Short mmCIF file of C-alpha atoms in Angstrom, two decimals:
data_model
loop_
_atom_site.label_atom_id
_atom_site.label_comp_id
_atom_site.label_asym_id
_atom_site.label_seq_id
_atom_site.Cartn_x
_atom_site.Cartn_y
_atom_site.Cartn_z
CA UNK H 1 96.20 118.67 167.45
CA UNK H 2 93.43 121.22 166.94
CA UNK H 3 94.15 121.49 163.13
CA UNK H 4 94.07 117.59 162.95
CA UNK H 5 90.35 117.44 164.58
CA UNK H 6 89.43 120.30 162.26
CA UNK H 7 90.83 118.20 159.11
CA UNK H 8 89.02 114.98 160.46
CA UNK H 9 85.93 116.95 161.07
CA UNK H 10 85.93 118.59 157.64
CA UNK H 11 86.85 115.35 155.80
CA UNK H 12 84.11 113.62 157.27
CA UNK H 13 81.63 116.25 156.32
CA UNK H 14 82.59 116.54 152.66
CA UNK H 15 83.47 113.23 152.02
CA UNK H 16 79.81 111.97 151.36
CA UNK H 17 79.56 115.02 148.67
CA UNK H 18 82.98 114.40 147.16
CA UNK H 19 82.90 110.65 146.56
CA UNK H 20 80.36 111.13 143.69
CA UNK H 21 82.86 113.51 142.10
CA UNK H 22 85.99 111.46 142.59
CA UNK H 23 84.10 108.75 140.74
CA UNK H 24 82.93 110.78 137.99
CA UNK H 25 86.01 112.33 137.37
CA UNK H 26 88.10 108.92 137.42
CA UNK H 27 85.85 107.57 134.68
CA UNK H 28 86.44 110.95 132.73
CA UNK H 29 90.15 110.59 132.81
CA UNK H 30 89.93 106.87 131.82
CA UNK H 31 87.60 107.29 129.08
CA UNK H 32 89.81 110.28 127.92
CA UNK H 33 93.16 108.86 127.22
CA UNK H 34 94.89 105.73 128.20
CA UNK H 35 97.08 105.56 131.16
CA UNK H 36 96.70 105.41 134.94
CA UNK H 37 93.92 107.38 136.64
CA UNK H 38 95.73 108.69 139.23
CA UNK H 39 98.98 110.51 139.41
CA UNK H 40 101.05 109.54 142.49
CA UNK H 41 103.78 112.33 143.82
CA UNK H 42 106.50 112.02 146.07
CA UNK H 43 106.48 114.87 148.50
CA UNK H 44 107.49 116.50 151.87
CA UNK H 45 105.32 117.67 154.31
CA UNK H 46 105.99 120.80 156.51
CA UNK H 47 107.68 118.27 159.05
CA UNK H 48 110.21 117.11 156.56
CA UNK H 49 108.29 113.74 156.46
CA UNK H 50 107.88 111.85 152.86
CA UNK H 51 104.29 110.89 151.38
CA UNK H 52 102.58 109.95 148.22
CA UNK H 53 100.11 112.55 147.36
CA UNK H 54 97.46 111.85 145.10
CA UNK H 55 96.14 113.71 142.24
CA UNK H 56 93.91 112.69 139.08
CA UNK H 57 96.18 112.51 135.90
CA UNK H 58 95.81 115.42 133.46
CA UNK H 59 98.37 114.95 131.10
CA UNK H 60 98.98 112.30 128.22
CA UNK H 61 101.09 109.13 128.72
CA UNK H 62 103.41 110.59 126.27
CA UNK H 63 103.53 114.20 127.52
CA UNK H 64 107.25 114.77 127.37
CA UNK H 65 107.33 113.62 123.59
CA UNK H 66 104.55 115.96 122.79
CA UNK H 67 106.35 118.74 124.75
CA UNK H 68 109.56 117.98 122.71
CA UNK H 69 107.50 118.01 119.30
CA UNK H 70 105.87 121.42 119.88
CA UNK H 71 109.04 123.09 120.87
CA UNK H 72 110.90 121.48 117.92
CA UNK H 73 108.40 121.15 115.11
CA UNK H 74 108.02 124.72 113.32
CA UNK H 75 104.65 123.65 111.81
CA UNK H 76 103.26 122.93 115.52
CA UNK H 77 100.52 124.95 116.11
CA UNK H 78 100.73 127.82 119.02
CA UNK H 79 98.59 127.65 121.99
CA UNK H 80 97.80 125.88 124.78
CA UNK H 81 99.88 123.01 126.64
CA UNK H 82 100.20 120.18 124.21
CA UNK H 83 100.84 117.77 127.23
CA UNK H 84 97.11 118.19 128.65
CA UNK H 85 94.16 116.14 127.97
CA UNK H 86 90.60 117.85 127.14
CA UNK H 87 89.73 116.72 130.51
CA UNK H 88 92.92 117.46 132.24
CA UNK H 89 92.91 121.17 130.89
CA UNK H 90 89.36 121.49 132.82
CA UNK H 91 90.64 119.87 135.76
CA UNK H 92 93.52 122.09 136.28
CA UNK H 93 91.49 125.11 135.63
CA UNK H 94 88.68 124.46 138.21
CA UNK H 95 91.32 122.50 140.69
CA UNK H 96 89.64 119.45 140.76
CA UNK H 97 92.68 117.43 139.66
CA UNK H 98 93.74 117.72 143.42
CA UNK H 99 90.32 116.38 144.70
CA UNK H 100 91.97 113.03 145.64
CA UNK H 101 94.29 114.56 147.95
CA UNK H 102 91.31 114.33 150.47
CA UNK H 103 92.59 110.69 151.13
CA UNK H 104 95.84 112.45 152.19
CA UNK H 105 94.20 114.64 154.63
CA UNK H 106 92.18 111.73 155.84
CA UNK H 107 95.25 109.75 156.22
CA UNK H 108 96.95 112.70 158.44
CA UNK H 109 99.78 113.25 155.70
CA UNK H 110 98.33 116.83 154.57
CA UNK H 111 96.01 119.38 155.87
CA UNK H 112 93.20 121.44 154.98
CA UNK H 113 95.06 124.48 156.83
CA UNK H 114 98.70 125.17 157.11
CA UNK H 115 101.59 125.25 154.88
CA UNK H 116 101.59 123.57 151.45
CA UNK H 117 103.77 120.62 150.83
CA UNK H 118 106.52 120.49 148.53
CA UNK H 119 107.33 117.82 145.55
CA UNK H 120 110.59 116.06 146.85
CA UNK H 121 113.64 117.25 145.08
CA UNK H 122 112.09 120.53 143.90
CA UNK H 123 112.53 123.80 145.80
CA UNK H 124 109.58 125.78 146.91
CA UNK H 125 108.58 128.23 143.96
CA UNK H 126 109.89 125.78 141.18
CA UNK H 127 107.85 124.02 138.52
CA UNK H 128 108.26 121.19 136.22
CA UNK H 129 105.76 122.78 133.98
CA UNK H 130 108.51 124.39 131.76
CA UNK H 131 107.45 126.69 128.98
CA UNK H 132 103.61 126.62 129.42
CA UNK H 133 103.77 126.86 133.30
CA UNK H 134 105.89 130.26 133.03
CA UNK H 135 108.95 128.37 135.05
#
């Protein structure tokens, strides 16, 4: 119960500061590439309950095709992850893609304190990132 009170207090404290960033980042995502602004992930909390986690979309809508082309095209330029948008790359490096999770904390689905949530169907420590994420 103390953790929930701390979460609510912290959310109410930072929400006025975070909202302008949320709006600005949403506009950047929208203008950088077509597709939805938010990514919705089905996750499980430490208590086993499922919920939908929100993040800013950081990949192109055709990310799988871009990954396949990069892996199969001998002329593809080596380097960064071809799935990421320019804005997405910046957001992931800075962690700003996770800023919408403040809504999950406000709804009581996540906590600022305690164990991390797991994406449904993926064992802890696993990643869907593949080659570029080192998994």
